[in-house]
Amino acid sequence: MQLSKADLLKAYRMMKTIREFEERLHVEFATGEIPGFVHLYAGEEASATGFCMHLDGRDKIASTHRGHGHSIGKGCDVDAMMAEIYGKKSGLCGGKGGSMHIADLDKGMLGANGIVGGGPPLICGAGLAAKVLKTGGVAIAFVGDGAFNQGTTAESLNLASVWRLPCLFVVENNGYAEATSSKYSVSCDDFTDRAAAYSMPGIAVDGHDFFAVYEAAGEAIKRARSGGGPSLIEVKLNRYYGHFEGDAQTYRGVDEVKNIRATKDCLVLFRRRVEGAKLLDASELNKIDADVMAQIENAVKKAKAAPKPTAADLMTDVYVSY
Amino acid sequence: MQLSKADLLKAYRMMKTIREFEERLHVEFATGEIPGFVHLYAGEEASATGFCMHLDGRDKIASTHRGHGHSIGKGCDVDAMMAEIYGKKSGLCGGKGGSMHIADLDKGMLGANGIVGGGPPLICGAGLAAKVLKTGGVAIAFVGDGAFNQGTTAESLNLASVWRLPCLFVVENNGYAEATSSKYSVSCDDFTDRAAAYSMPGIAVDGHDFFAVYEAAGEAIKRARSGGGPSLIEVKLNRYYGHFEGDAQTYRGVDEVKNIRATKDCLVLFRRRVEGAKLLDASELNKIDADVMAQIENAVKKAKAAPKPTAADLMTDVYVSY
Amino acid sequence: MARKITYQQAINEALSQEMSRDPRVIIMGEDVAGGAGTDGEDEAWGGVLGVTKGLYKKFGDRVMDTPITESAFIGAAVGAATAGLRPVAELMFIDFMGVCLDQIFNQAAKFRYMFGGKAETPVVIRTMYGAGFRAAAQHSQCLYPVFTHIPGLKVVMPATPYDAKGLLIQAIRDNDPVIFCEHKVLYTLEGDVPEEPYTIPFGEASVVREGKDVTIVTLGRMVHMATEAADNLAKQGIKCEVIDLRTTSPMDEDTILESVENTGRLVVVDEAHPRCNIATDVSALVADKAFDSLKAPIKMVTGPHVPVPFSDVLEDLYIPNAAKIEAAVRLVMGKKN
Amino acid sequence: MARKITYQQAINEALSQEMSRDPRVIIMGEDVAGGAGTDGEDEAWGGVLGVTKGLYKKFGDRVMDTPITESAFIGAAVGAATAGLRPVAELMFIDFMGVCLDQIFNQAAKFRYMFGGKAETPVVIRTMYGAGFRAAAQHSQCLYPVFTHIPGLKVVMPATPYDAKGLLIQAIRDNDPVIFCEHKVLYTLEGDVPEEPYTIPFGEASVVREGKDVTIVTLGRMVHMATEAADNLAKQGIKCEVIDLRTTSPMDEDTILESVENTGRLVVVDEAHPRCNIATDVSALVADKAFDSLKAPIKMVTGPHVPVPFSDVLEDLYIPNAAKIEAAVRLVMGKKN
Ligand SMILES: Cc1ncc(C[n+]2csc(CCOP(=O)(O)OP(=O)(O)O)c2C)c(N)n1
Ligand SMILES: Cc1ncc(C[n+]2csc(CCOP(=O)(O)OP(=O)(O)O)c2C)c(N)n1
Ligand SMILES: [Mg+2]
Ligand SMILES: [Mg+2]
């Protein structure tokens, strides 16, 4: 699949935006100003980006508790996301949802989800709607390695297969569910071993390599769009921070993250590849870096300064009518 | 695996008892005297028998809504079962459970279950108890083809594998879940395709052939008992009656059951085999037939005559203490 | 409106008319058509008790049989509702909520709030509840108090064929998630039902008997027990006002309070288990907001704090009935001061 | 008993002492040890908030990390309880009940009844509930009214470190299924806790303040809000009797009724959503059985009928507090006649 220069710039900007968003949250969280649980996606950017680069307004995604990357990928407003994480009235969800419930249905982002395995059934529904309404859309459930064991995921794989839905199930295998290794909790060696159980293609891909993800994603999306049914894709990747902010991560090997950052960082790999192949030059990418830094800086400033919701907001938005 | 003459007689008696129990219920249900939902196991006897013949007091099973066969196999009292189905005080559950909740924990029968997919998690627990308490016991979850899709089943397969529990998951694939074909509802061609998803052996066996079931069961049970972990066994078989009594079964092909009864009946096949090989002779088997007829006749008579529970029974048996 | 049809037919008709009216309405559930993938008849069941029979013939693929995976297909209905469809999913028995509740109470119910008002989830979950079929502990529960407890859900409990049709059409056209609870014993109940589509607004109770002595607030199948009791009591000169809540969320507080302000006496009848149920909910409402009108203790007639038993004798003892309601009414009347 | 430890330590100590006493007690849940299969530390977490920390070191394989499959492992705990173990399973947040409720309410809760009294299921499900952590709608719910509704379950709601230890030991020794609800905000609360094991019987409320003017019935974290309110009101000359239910099923009706018979006034404080909750339950009880003693309407102070919001301002508005309780008390006092 050919990526135009514009595509490459877009992809890099998307990854960089996610990275910078998360790195900054990591810093800001430590100040104590951000409430609640925050799960960072840093390190996994190539996955969200590799898939979302193929998507348009017809398409839907459902995310997880670790949802910032998917949200940015699907086009959620970064300022509004940041404000949401700070619990502000100007937040994407008016401050009612927070990090774990960022959503923008208008953008086809069906929500981060506080329930592990909450997304796959919803994505069957989004796929069904696309099929019935003949929108040509596809629907993607992102799930973690831990979430993949959840019964809701298994049921959804079966249902998507039985109904031949235009769905993708993307396992972002970062090796851990909280402090538990996927080597312990997942009873198969590769998630692709579970694809045959549902008669769907199963593809494993290196999630540090944007191009690999992009290609696998493209094929599965093409198949889904053309009525070929669902696919399962395992993206092998790593998270740079703890399960949530505040996690001491004593379960990880010494220098584990340091080594990954040094050798497999998706942004570094991307730059090396596109610069090496002379598809983009460093200055263009540096400019994006600078833009993104400024954008995130601005988002944080605005979020901090923004007013909080007020008592009038407590009881609204429960029902359309009651 | 060698079956002694006593074993063969026991197996035949077990299958015949189940068959007669169910055939008689089919007749009695039509009179309107039996309350509630009744799901008959007729046609599937070789499965319950093939497994239960290997079990002893250490072992546990969990059954389904179609539980009479497993209950008889695991040694539940036939009179008390019949009385239970009639809702009588002398019933195995004092008339409080009925057909769908027949259980006898003392016998290691953890219950029929009104919830499709209710049994597998419980069986993980029974297997865990056997492992922790080092009883040497195994635990078997019987599930239907429909139930196998349920998320609880998938989760249990994973958990049993992760914890290496002495469990068996037996899919009794009778081709239907209510009026829905397993060809429609199950997204893989063979249930054994789902074994690899959980790194456990998957074996398919002809459920009309007691000897085939017995052998496959024996191997999986041996493996479980010796610490080798769980297995998945698909037993391909047929049910002779509707999903429940009262089902008109218009979804079935013309003469479907008639043909199966004529060519694949497990009792007929068993007799042909043991008589052909001169392991047992017809008179011995005929005697069992007569015994069983008398036993069931007696059970029905007693059940009909037995007193119902009374008001004093309504509020008891909820808690051990409250 | 001379035409009489059953509660079950009324539900079927509501579905059929709404599917004709709006192509976004689809139906899904286990054997809602039946026969999928089999050699035999195509629409072999039309629901386990035949409630959706005929819809597959009329609407084809818009009536979808599902595997037995309630989380997946209820969740799919929820997801589809956020994406442009108006699904009616069938949870065969309300008792099965335990395998799919998350998709209902944490997803559907909370989207709008969590997403800052920017979600609409027009999904209907039809489900069968209640005792009386000798179906034992896992197929006879009420459980609507659980759904009523959850903000974001609407809970509908029709007691008559007329209400079943009007409330179901309302549910389908409603833009919030609705739990539509059908009492299995009522399916064969006949009543007057207009042929044309009509809606009954949520949150409007129906006063099915007027009376000045005692208010009986009830819902679902118990409405019939209560009217039977009221009829018997009328012969003894005790005039009961019987209020059918019709929806428990929203609940028509005004009608309850006004009635108690007139009668000064309240009996609440609820088939559900006694703890944290609709009976306690209505009692508490009145003990707060109509306290000064009360002339007697508020009595509740409910199922007991035990699972539903199988045996017919026990199940009959379990279910609230006219005699128990009459006793409660007499009790609150005896307290006259 | 001069030793002060936290609520969280009290729970840990109860688990540890019972595991030492009875080899059949095992613990399972997500990251109750933590670190399974990893290259790093073995007992990396000891529970998501560290409540079970140290138990894996002491008891090894009897502390079992699980995959994220609540149906499977809660069900396994239930099954193991019928087969000779006494498991304590952790449902990390009570909000997750939607993915495993069946194993709790249709299986564990009903075995004994469905099986005619021939089952014992000594399983404890420890779970964390309540608002206050800015954890939003899917990690802040109360939901204990749902469990209280279900016959066959016992529901335990400790408010103090002392009660947490004694009630948990009782729960583990109890032969019925117990839902043990821990308020996340209370984990760091300190209090006097004896070192030796002790039990607190279920169904015995604790009168934490005596007073003759108004009865405040409450539970869990709200006990502290209520005592704060009572202290403030005492300064204004209003004497509140504060009753901590400690267990909602069984519930100590006698203590509630006796108190209301003395005070004639009742305020019920419950953090849960307002419909079909413990507040309505207690109100209804009193409006039935202590009606003649009542001098004023029964007021309820509860969370509102909305999901729990994320933003700190909104969450603080959401949670019942001393000011709201004081207002309710003044209201029922104003109604003096
Ligand atoms: C049903 C449910 N169970 C447990 C949790 C608590 N929890 C939140 S995230 C998480 C780990 C998820 O791991 P994985 O799916 O691998 O995603 P990752 O965090 O690695 O992105 C757990 C156990 C939850 N939110 N929902
Ligand atoms: C959770 C749940 N969903 C649906 C049902 C209704 N139901 C009872 S049996 C059954 C079909 C089960 O099919 P299968 O597992 O193949 O078993 P079989 O009846 O063929 O023995 C269904 C849908 C139920 N009891 N529980
Ligand atoms: Mg992970
Ligand atoms: Mg079947």
CSV table of N, CA, C and O in Angstrom, one decimal, chain B residues 64-128:
chain,number,residue,atom,x,y,z
B,64,THR,N,-26.2,-29.4,32.3
B,64,THR,CA,-26.9,-28.3,31.6
B,64,THR,C,-28.4,-28.4,31.9
B,64,THR,O,-28.8,-29.2,32.8
B,65,HIS,N,-29.2,-27.6,31.2
B,65,HIS,CA,-30.6,-27.8,31.3
B,65,HIS,C,-31.1,-29.2,30.9
B,65,HIS,O,-32.1,-29.6,31.2
B,66,ARG,N,-30.2,-29.9,30.1
B,66,ARG,CA,-30.6,-31.2,29.6
B,66,ARG,C,-29.8,-32.2,30.5
B,66,ARG,O,-29.0,-32.9,30.0
B,67,GLY,N,-30.2,-32.2,31.7
B,67,GLY,CA,-29.3,-32.8,32.7
B,67,GLY,C,-29.6,-34.2,33.2
B,67,GLY,O,-28.9,-34.8,34.0
B,68,HIS,N,-30.7,-34.8,32.8
B,68,HIS,CA,-31.1,-36.1,33.4
B,68,HIS,C,-30.1,-37.2,33.2
B,68,HIS,O,-29.8,-38.0,34.1
B,69,GLY,N,-29.5,-37.2,32.0
B,69,GLY,CA,-28.5,-38.3,31.6
B,69,GLY,C,-27.3,-38.2,32.5
B,69,GLY,O,-26.8,-39.2,33.0
B,70,HIS,N,-26.8,-37.0,32.6
B,70,HIS,CA,-25.6,-36.8,33.5
B,70,HIS,C,-25.9,-37.1,34.9
B,70,HIS,O,-25.0,-37.7,35.6
B,71,SER,N,-27.1,-36.8,35.4
B,71,SER,CA,-27.4,-37.0,36.8
B,71,SER,C,-27.4,-38.5,37.0
B,71,SER,O,-26.9,-39.0,38.0
B,72,ILE,N,-28.1,-39.2,36.1
B,72,ILE,CA,-28.1,-40.7,36.3
B,72,ILE,C,-26.7,-41.3,36.2
B,72,ILE,O,-26.3,-42.1,37.0
B,73,GLY,N,-26.0,-40.8,35.2
B,73,GLY,CA,-24.6,-41.3,35.1
B,73,GLY,C,-23.8,-41.1,36.4
B,73,GLY,O,-23.0,-41.9,36.7
B,74,LYS,N,-24.0,-40.0,37.0
B,74,LYS,CA,-23.2,-39.7,38.2
B,74,LYS,C,-23.8,-40.3,39.5
B,74,LYS,O,-23.3,-40.0,40.6
B,75,GLY,N,-24.8,-41.0,39.3
B,75,GLY,CA,-25.3,-41.8,40.4
B,75,GLY,C,-26.5,-41.2,41.2
B,75,GLY,O,-26.8,-41.7,42.3
B,76,CYS,N,-27.1,-40.2,40.7
B,76,CYS,CA,-28.3,-39.6,41.4
B,76,CYS,C,-29.4,-40.7,41.5
B,76,CYS,O,-29.6,-41.5,40.6
B,77,ASP,N,-30.1,-40.7,42.6
B,77,ASP,CA,-31.1,-41.6,42.8
B,77,ASP,C,-32.3,-41.4,41.8
B,77,ASP,O,-32.8,-40.3,41.7
B,78,VAL,N,-32.6,-42.4,41.1
B,78,VAL,CA,-33.6,-42.3,40.0
B,78,VAL,C,-35.0,-42.0,40.6
B,78,VAL,O,-35.7,-41.2,40.0
B,79,ASP,N,-35.4,-42.6,41.6
B,79,ASP,CA,-36.7,-42.3,42.2
B,79,ASP,C,-36.7,-40.9,42.7
B,79,ASP,O,-37.7,-40.2,42.4
B,80,ALA,N,-35.7,-40.4,43.3
B,80,ALA,CA,-35.7,-39.0,43.8
B,80,ALA,C,-35.7,-38.1,42.6
B,80,ALA,O,-36.2,-37.0,42.7
B,81,MET,N,-35.0,-38.4,41.6
B,81,MET,CA,-35.0,-37.6,40.4
B,81,MET,C,-36.4,-37.4,39.8
B,81,MET,O,-36.9,-36.3,39.5
B,82,MET,N,-37.0,-38.6,39.7
B,82,MET,CA,-38.4,-38.6,39.1
B,82,MET,C,-39.3,-37.7,40.0
B,82,MET,O,-40.1,-36.9,39.5
B,83,ALA,N,-39.2,-38.0,41.3
B,83,ALA,CA,-40.1,-37.2,42.2
B,83,ALA,C,-39.8,-35.7,42.1
B,83,ALA,O,-40.7,-34.9,42.2
B,84,GLU,N,-38.5,-35.4,41.9
B,84,GLU,CA,-38.2,-34.0,41.7
B,84,GLU,C,-38.8,-33.4,40.5
B,84,GLU,O,-39.4,-32.2,40.5
B,85,ILE,N,-38.8,-34.1,39.4
B,85,ILE,CA,-39.4,-33.6,38.2
B,85,ILE,C,-40.9,-33.4,38.3
B,85,ILE,O,-41.5,-32.5,37.7
B,86,TYR,N,-41.5,-34.2,39.2
B,86,TYR,CA,-42.9,-34.1,39.5
B,86,TYR,C,-43.2,-33.0,40.6
B,86,TYR,O,-44.3,-32.7,40.9
B,87,GLY,N,-42.1,-32.4,41.1
B,87,GLY,CA,-42.3,-31.4,42.1
B,87,GLY,C,-42.7,-31.9,43.5
B,87,GLY,O,-43.4,-31.1,44.2
B,88,LYS,N,-42.2,-33.0,43.8
B,88,LYS,CA,-42.7,-33.6,45.1
B,88,LYS,C,-41.7,-33.4,46.2
B,88,LYS,O,-40.5,-33.3,46.0
B,89,LYS,N,-42.2,-33.4,47.4
B,89,LYS,CA,-41.3,-33.3,48.6
B,89,LYS,C,-40.2,-34.3,48.7
B,89,LYS,O,-39.1,-34.0,49.2
B,90,SER,N,-40.5,-35.5,48.2
B,90,SER,CA,-39.5,-36.6,48.2
B,90,SER,C,-38.5,-36.4,47.1
B,90,SER,O,-37.6,-37.3,46.9
B,91,GLY,N,-38.6,-35.4,46.3
B,91,GLY,CA,-37.7,-35.2,45.2
B,91,GLY,C,-36.3,-34.9,45.7
B,91,GLY,O,-36.1,-34.5,46.8
B,92,LEU,N,-35.3,-35.1,44.8
B,92,LEU,CA,-33.9,-35.0,45.1
B,92,LEU,C,-33.6,-33.6,45.7
B,92,LEU,O,-32.7,-33.4,46.5
B,93,CYS,N,-34.4,-32.6,45.3
B,93,CYS,CA,-34.2,-31.2,45.8
B,93,CYS,C,-35.5,-30.8,46.5
B,93,CYS,O,-35.8,-29.6,46.6
B,94,GLY,N,-36.2,-31.7,47.1
B,94,GLY,CA,-37.4,-31.4,47.8
B,94,GLY,C,-38.5,-30.7,47.0
B,94,GLY,O,-39.4,-30.0,47.5
B,95,GLY,N,-38.4,-30.8,45.7
B,95,GLY,CA,-39.4,-30.2,44.8
B,95,GLY,C,-39.1,-28.7,44.5
B,95,GLY,O,-39.8,-28.1,43.9
B,96,LYS,N,-38.0,-28.3,45.1
B,96,LYS,CA,-37.7,-26.8,44.9
B,96,LYS,C,-37.0,-26.5,43.6
B,96,LYS,O,-36.9,-25.4,43.2
B,97,GLY,N,-36.3,-27.6,43.0
B,97,GLY,CA,-35.5,-27.3,41.9
B,97,GLY,C,-36.1,-27.7,40.5
B,97,GLY,O,-36.1,-26.9,39.6
B,98,GLY,N,-36.7,-28.9,40.5
B,98,GLY,CA,-37.3,-29.4,39.3
B,98,GLY,C,-36.2,-29.9,38.3
B,98,GLY,O,-35.0,-29.9,38.6
B,99,SER,N,-36.7,-30.3,37.1
B,99,SER,CA,-35.8,-30.9,36.1
B,99,SER,C,-34.6,-30.0,35.8
B,99,SER,O,-33.5,-30.6,35.7
B,100,MET,N,-34.7,-28.7,35.8
B,100,MET,CA,-33.5,-27.9,35.4
B,100,MET,C,-32.5,-27.7,36.5
B,100,MET,O,-31.5,-27.1,36.3
B,101,HIS,N,-32.8,-28.2,37.7
B,101,HIS,CA,-31.9,-28.0,38.8
B,101,HIS,C,-31.5,-29.2,39.6
B,101,HIS,O,-31.2,-29.1,40.8
B,102,ILE,N,-31.7,-30.3,39.0
B,102,ILE,CA,-31.3,-31.6,39.7
B,102,ILE,C,-29.9,-31.6,40.0
B,102,ILE,O,-29.0,-31.2,39.2
B,103,ALA,N,-29.6,-31.9,41.3
B,103,ALA,CA,-28.2,-31.8,41.8
B,103,ALA,C,-28.1,-32.8,42.9
B,103,ALA,O,-29.1,-33.1,43.6
B,104,ASP,N,-26.9,-33.2,43.1
B,104,ASP,CA,-26.6,-34.0,44.3
B,104,ASP,C,-25.2,-33.9,44.6
B,104,ASP,O,-24.3,-34.6,44.1
B,105,LEU,N,-24.9,-32.9,45.5
B,105,LEU,CA,-23.5,-32.5,45.7
B,105,LEU,C,-22.7,-33.7,46.4
B,105,LEU,O,-21.5,-33.9,46.1
B,106,ASP,N,-23.4,-34.5,47.1
B,106,ASP,CA,-22.8,-35.7,47.8
B,106,ASP,C,-22.3,-36.7,46.7
B,106,ASP,O,-21.4,-37.4,46.9
B,107,LYS,N,-23.0,-36.6,45.6
B,107,LYS,CA,-22.6,-37.6,44.5
B,107,LYS,C,-21.6,-36.9,43.6
B,107,LYS,O,-21.3,-37.5,42.5
B,108,GLY,N,-21.3,-35.7,43.8
B,108,GLY,CA,-20.4,-35.0,42.9
B,108,GLY,C,-21.1,-34.4,41.7
B,108,GLY,O,-20.5,-34.1,40.7
B,109,MET,N,-22.4,-34.4,41.8
B,109,MET,CA,-23.2,-33.8,40.7
B,109,MET,C,-23.6,-32.4,41.1
B,109,MET,O,-24.4,-32.1,41.9
B,110,LEU,N,-22.9,-31.4,40.5
B,110,LEU,CA,-23.0,-30.0,40.9
B,110,LEU,C,-24.2,-29.3,40.3
B,110,LEU,O,-24.4,-28.1,40.5
B,111,GLY,N,-25.0,-30.1,39.6
B,111,GLY,CA,-26.3,-29.5,39.2
B,111,GLY,C,-26.5,-29.4,37.7
B,111,GLY,O,-25.5,-29.1,36.9
B,112,ALA,N,-27.7,-29.7,37.3
B,112,ALA,CA,-28.2,-29.2,36.0
B,112,ALA,C,-28.1,-27.7,36.1
B,112,ALA,O,-27.9,-27.2,37.2
B,113,ASN,N,-28.3,-27.0,35.0
B,113,ASN,CA,-28.2,-25.5,35.1
B,113,ASN,C,-29.1,-24.9,34.2
B,113,ASN,O,-29.1,-25.2,33.0
B,114,GLY,N,-29.9,-24.0,34.6
B,114,GLY,CA,-30.8,-23.3,33.8
B,114,GLY,C,-30.2,-22.2,33.0
B,114,GLY,O,-30.8,-21.6,32.1
B,115,ILE,N,-28.9,-21.9,33.3
B,115,ILE,CA,-28.2,-20.9,32.5
B,115,ILE,C,-27.2,-21.5,31.6
B,115,ILE,O,-26.3,-22.2,32.0
B,116,VAL,N,-27.4,-21.2,30.3
B,116,VAL,CA,-26.5,-21.8,29.3
B,116,VAL,C,-25.1,-21.2,29.5
B,116,VAL,O,-24.9,-20.0,29.5
B,117,GLY,N,-24.2,-22.1,29.7
B,117,GLY,CA,-22.8,-21.7,30.0
B,117,GLY,C,-22.6,-21.5,31.5
B,117,GLY,O,-21.5,-21.0,31.9
B,118,GLY,N,-23.5,-21.9,32.3
B,118,GLY,CA,-23.4,-21.7,33.8
B,118,GLY,C,-22.4,-22.7,34.4
B,118,GLY,O,-21.7,-22.3,35.4
B,119,GLY,N,-22.2,-23.8,33.8
B,119,GLY,CA,-21.4,-24.9,34.4
B,119,GLY,C,-19.9,-24.7,34.3
B,119,GLY,O,-19.2,-25.0,35.3
B,120,PRO,N,-19.4,-24.3,33.2
B,120,PRO,CA,-17.9,-24.3,33.1
B,120,PRO,C,-17.1,-23.6,34.2
B,120,PRO,O,-16.1,-24.1,34.7
B,121,PRO,N,-17.5,-22.4,34.6
B,121,PRO,CA,-16.8,-21.7,35.6
B,121,PRO,C,-16.8,-22.6,36.9
B,121,PRO,O,-15.8,-22.7,37.6
B,122,LEU,N,-18.0,-23.1,37.2
B,122,LEU,CA,-18.1,-23.9,38.5
B,122,LEU,C,-17.1,-25.1,38.4
B,122,LEU,O,-16.5,-25.5,39.4
B,123,ILE,N,-17.0,-25.7,37.2
B,123,ILE,CA,-16.1,-26.8,37.1
B,123,ILE,C,-14.7,-26.5,37.2
B,123,ILE,O,-13.8,-27.2,37.7
B,124,CYS,N,-14.3,-25.3,36.8
B,124,CYS,CA,-12.9,-24.8,37.1
B,124,CYS,C,-12.7,-24.8,38.6
B,124,CYS,O,-11.7,-25.2,39.1
B,125,GLY,N,-13.8,-24.4,39.3
B,125,GLY,CA,-13.7,-24.4,40.8
B,125,GLY,C,-13.6,-25.8,41.4
B,125,GLY,O,-12.8,-26.0,42.3
B,126,ALA,N,-14.3,-26.7,40.9
B,126,ALA,CA,-14.3,-28.1,41.3
B,126,ALA,C,-12.9,-28.6,41.0
B,126,ALA,O,-12.3,-29.4,41.9
B,127,GLY,N,-12.4,-28.3,39.9
B,127,GLY,CA,-11.1,-28.8,39.5
B,127,GLY,C,-10.0,-28.2,40.4
B,127,GLY,O,-9.1,-28.9,40.8
B,128,LEU,N,-10.2,-26.9,40.7
B,128,LEU,CA,-9.2,-26.2,41.6
B,128,LEU,C,-9.2,-26.8,43.0
B,128,LEU,O,-8.2,-27.1,43.6
